[in-house]
GROMACS .gro file of C-alpha atoms in nm:
model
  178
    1UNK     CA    1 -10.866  21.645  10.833
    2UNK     CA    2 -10.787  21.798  10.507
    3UNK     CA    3 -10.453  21.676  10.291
    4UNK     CA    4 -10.338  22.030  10.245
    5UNK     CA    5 -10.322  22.108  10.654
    6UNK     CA    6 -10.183  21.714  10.683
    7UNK     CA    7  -9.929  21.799  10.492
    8UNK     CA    8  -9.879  22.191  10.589
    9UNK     CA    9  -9.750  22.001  10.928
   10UNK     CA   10  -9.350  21.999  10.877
   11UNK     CA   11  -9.293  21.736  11.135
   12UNK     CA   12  -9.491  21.551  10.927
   13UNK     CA   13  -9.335  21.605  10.581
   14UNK     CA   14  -8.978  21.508  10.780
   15UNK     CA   15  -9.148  21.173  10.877
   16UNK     CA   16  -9.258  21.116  10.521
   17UNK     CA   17  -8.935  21.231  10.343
   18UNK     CA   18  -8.732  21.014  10.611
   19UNK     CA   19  -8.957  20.736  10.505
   20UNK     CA   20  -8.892  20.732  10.166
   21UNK     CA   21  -8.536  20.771  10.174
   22UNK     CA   22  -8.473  20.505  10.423
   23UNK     CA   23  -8.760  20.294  10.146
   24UNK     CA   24  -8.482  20.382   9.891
   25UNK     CA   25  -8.165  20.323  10.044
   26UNK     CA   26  -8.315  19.944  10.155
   27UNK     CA   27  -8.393  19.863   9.823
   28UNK     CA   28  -8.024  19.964   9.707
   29UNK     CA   29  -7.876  19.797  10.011
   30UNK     CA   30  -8.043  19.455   9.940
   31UNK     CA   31  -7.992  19.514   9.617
   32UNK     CA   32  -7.592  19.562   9.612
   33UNK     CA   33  -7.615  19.239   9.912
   34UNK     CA   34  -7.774  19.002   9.646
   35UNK     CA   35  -7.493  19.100   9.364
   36UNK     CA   36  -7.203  19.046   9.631
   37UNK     CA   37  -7.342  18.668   9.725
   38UNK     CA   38  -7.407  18.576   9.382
   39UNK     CA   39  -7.054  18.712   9.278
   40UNK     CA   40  -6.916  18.522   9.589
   41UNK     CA   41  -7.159  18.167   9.519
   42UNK     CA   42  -6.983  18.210   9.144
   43UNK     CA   43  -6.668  18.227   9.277
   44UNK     CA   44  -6.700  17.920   9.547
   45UNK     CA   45  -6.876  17.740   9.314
   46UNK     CA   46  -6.549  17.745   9.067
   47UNK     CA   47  -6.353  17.633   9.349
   48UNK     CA   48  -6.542  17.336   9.454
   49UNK     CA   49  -6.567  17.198   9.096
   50UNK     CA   50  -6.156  17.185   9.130
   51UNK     CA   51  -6.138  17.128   9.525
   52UNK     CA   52  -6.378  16.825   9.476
   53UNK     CA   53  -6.166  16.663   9.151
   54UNK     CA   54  -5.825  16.719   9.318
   55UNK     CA   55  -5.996  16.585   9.673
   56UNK     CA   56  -6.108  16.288   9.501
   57UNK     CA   57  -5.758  16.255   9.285
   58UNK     CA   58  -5.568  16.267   9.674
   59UNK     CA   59  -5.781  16.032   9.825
   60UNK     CA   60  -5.708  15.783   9.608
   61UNK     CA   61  -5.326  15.847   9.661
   62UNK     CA   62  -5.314  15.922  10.023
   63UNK     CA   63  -5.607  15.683  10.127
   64UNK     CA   64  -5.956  15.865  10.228
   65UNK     CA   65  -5.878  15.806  10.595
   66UNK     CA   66  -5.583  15.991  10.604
   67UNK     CA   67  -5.694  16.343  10.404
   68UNK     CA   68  -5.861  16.555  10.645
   69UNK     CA   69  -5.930  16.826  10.439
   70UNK     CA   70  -5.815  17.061  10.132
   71UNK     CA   71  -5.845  17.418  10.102
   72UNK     CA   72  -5.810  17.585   9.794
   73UNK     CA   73  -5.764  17.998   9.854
   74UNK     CA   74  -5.758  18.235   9.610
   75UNK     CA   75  -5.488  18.535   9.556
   76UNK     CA   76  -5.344  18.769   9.319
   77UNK     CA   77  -5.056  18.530   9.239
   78UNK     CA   78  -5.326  18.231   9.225
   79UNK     CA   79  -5.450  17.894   9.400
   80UNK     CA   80  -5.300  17.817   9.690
   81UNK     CA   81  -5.398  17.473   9.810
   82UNK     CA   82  -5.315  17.318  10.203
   83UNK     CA   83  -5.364  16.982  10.269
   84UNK     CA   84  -5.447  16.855  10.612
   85UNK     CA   85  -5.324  16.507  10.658
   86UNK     CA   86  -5.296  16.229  10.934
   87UNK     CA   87  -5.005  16.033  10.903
   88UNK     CA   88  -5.198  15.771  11.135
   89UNK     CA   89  -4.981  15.578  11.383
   90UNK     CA   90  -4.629  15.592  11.351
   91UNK     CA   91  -4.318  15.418  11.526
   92UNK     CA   92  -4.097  15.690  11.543
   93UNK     CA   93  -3.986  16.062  11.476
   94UNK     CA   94  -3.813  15.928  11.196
   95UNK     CA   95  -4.109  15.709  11.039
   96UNK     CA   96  -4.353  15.995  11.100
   97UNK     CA   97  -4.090  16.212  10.891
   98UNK     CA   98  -4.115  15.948  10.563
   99UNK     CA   99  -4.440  15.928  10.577
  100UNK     CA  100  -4.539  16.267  10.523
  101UNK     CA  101  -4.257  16.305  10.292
  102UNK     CA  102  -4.375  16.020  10.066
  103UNK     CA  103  -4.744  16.150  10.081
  104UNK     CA  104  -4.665  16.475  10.029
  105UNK     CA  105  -4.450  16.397   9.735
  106UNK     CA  106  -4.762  16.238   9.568
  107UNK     CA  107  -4.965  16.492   9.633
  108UNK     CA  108  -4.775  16.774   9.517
  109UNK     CA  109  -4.744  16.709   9.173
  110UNK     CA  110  -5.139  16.608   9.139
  111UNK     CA  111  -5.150  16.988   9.287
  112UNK     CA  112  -4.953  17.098   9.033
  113UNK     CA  113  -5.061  16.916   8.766
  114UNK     CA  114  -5.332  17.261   8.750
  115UNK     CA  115  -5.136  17.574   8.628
  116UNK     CA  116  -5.396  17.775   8.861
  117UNK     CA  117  -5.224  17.647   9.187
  118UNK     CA  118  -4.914  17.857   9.233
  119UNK     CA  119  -4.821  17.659   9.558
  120UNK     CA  120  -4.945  17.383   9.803
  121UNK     CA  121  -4.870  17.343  10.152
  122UNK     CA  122  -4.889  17.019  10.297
  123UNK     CA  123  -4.951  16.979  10.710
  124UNK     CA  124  -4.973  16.698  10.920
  125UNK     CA  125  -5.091  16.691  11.264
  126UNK     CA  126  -5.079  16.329  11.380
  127UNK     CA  127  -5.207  16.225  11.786
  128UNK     CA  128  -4.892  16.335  11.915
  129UNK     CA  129  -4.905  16.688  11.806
  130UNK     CA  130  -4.571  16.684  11.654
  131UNK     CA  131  -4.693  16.923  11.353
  132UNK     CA  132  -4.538  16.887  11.033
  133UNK     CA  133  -4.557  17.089  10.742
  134UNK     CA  134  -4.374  17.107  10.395
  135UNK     CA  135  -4.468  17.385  10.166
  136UNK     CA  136  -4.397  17.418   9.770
  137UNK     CA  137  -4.435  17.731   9.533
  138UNK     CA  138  -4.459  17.685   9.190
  139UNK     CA  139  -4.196  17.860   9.081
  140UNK     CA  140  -3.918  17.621   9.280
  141UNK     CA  141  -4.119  17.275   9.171
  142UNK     CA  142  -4.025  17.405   8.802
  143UNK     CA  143  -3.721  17.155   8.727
  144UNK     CA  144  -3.849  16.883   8.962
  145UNK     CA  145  -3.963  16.522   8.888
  146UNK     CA  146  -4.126  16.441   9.115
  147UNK     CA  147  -4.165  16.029   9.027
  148UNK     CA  148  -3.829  16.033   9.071
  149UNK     CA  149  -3.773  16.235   9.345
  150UNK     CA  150  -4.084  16.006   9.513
  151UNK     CA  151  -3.829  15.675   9.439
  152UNK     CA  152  -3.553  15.927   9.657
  153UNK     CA  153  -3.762  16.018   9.918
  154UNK     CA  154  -3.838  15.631  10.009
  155UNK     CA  155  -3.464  15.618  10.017
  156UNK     CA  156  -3.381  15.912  10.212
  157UNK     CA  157  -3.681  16.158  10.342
  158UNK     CA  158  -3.470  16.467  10.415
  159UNK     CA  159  -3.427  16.517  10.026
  160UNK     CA  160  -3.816  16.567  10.094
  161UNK     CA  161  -3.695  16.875  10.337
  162UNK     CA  162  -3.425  17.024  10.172
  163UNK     CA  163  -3.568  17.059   9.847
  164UNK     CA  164  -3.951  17.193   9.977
  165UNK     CA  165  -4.004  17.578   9.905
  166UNK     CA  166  -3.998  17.561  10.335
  167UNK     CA  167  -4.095  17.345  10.605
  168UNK     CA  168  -4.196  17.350  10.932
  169UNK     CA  169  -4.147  17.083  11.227
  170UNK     CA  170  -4.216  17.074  11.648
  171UNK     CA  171  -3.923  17.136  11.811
  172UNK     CA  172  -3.876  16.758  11.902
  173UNK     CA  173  -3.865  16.658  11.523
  174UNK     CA  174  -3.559  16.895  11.413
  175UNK     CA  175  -3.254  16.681  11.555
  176UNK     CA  176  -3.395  16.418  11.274
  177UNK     CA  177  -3.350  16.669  10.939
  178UNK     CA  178  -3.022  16.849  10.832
   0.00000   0.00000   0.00000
């Protein structure tokens, strides 16, 4: 068959047109997919370097067994960093109170220690499911010291409470804070 009737054919000039536009549009499609996941591995990859150091700085406050994980999300207003923690066995409603009062207390100013984070929110889910959580923004931690506060708290946990950003607690834990 000659070219010139192969290509006289309009069906077939449609097919080959088709062709190289969908060619085109692939190669800018994978294209723009590679920039997007090596913008995104950039930006993970700046996270772990300061999830792993503050991970490693917590677990040798709070004890590797008891930090489940840390997640360190990025916004507009900066880092915000929760902390899963198991308070392990505890004796009471009270006791399980303290304790994540006290650990919280050491791990919020480790948090903050990094002018990135702009607030840190600290859960604990022990067996029982009585879910805990204390929460601190930057901008109320600002006249805070916190060793001091950490002496308090062993004292009295409810300062731990009253002066978070919020806090959360199962409904069986509220009788036991003001």
């Amino acid at each position: 068959m000659d070219s010139k009737k192969l290509f006289n054919n309009k069906w077939l000039q449609l097919i080959v047109i088709l062709l190289i536009i969908f060619a085109v549009s692939r190669y800018a499609w994978n294209k723009n997919m590679q920039d997007i996941q090596t913008s995104r591995s950039a930006e993970e990859s700046s996270l772990l370097v300061d999830s792993s150091n503050l991970v490693s700085l917590l677990e040798a406050d709070l004890g590797s067994n008891k930090l489940k994980d840390v997640v360190i999300e990025k916004t507009d207003q900066g880092q915000l960093v929760t902390i899963t923690f198991d308070p392990g066995k505890v004796w009471n409603e009270k006791s399980l109170l303290k304790e994540v009062a006290e650990a919280s207390y050491k791990a919020f100013p480790l948090c903050f220690s990094d002018a990135d984070i702009s607030g840190v929110s600290f859960e604990a889910v022990p067996k029982n499911k009585q879910f805990v959580n204390l929460t601190f923004l930057r901008d109320d931690t600002l006249d805070l010291e916190w060793e001091s506060l950490l002496k308090d708290v062993n004292n009295d946990y409810t300062i731990a409470y009253t002066t978070a950003s919020s806090y959360t607690v199962h409904e069986a834990l509220k009788d036991f804070l003001p």
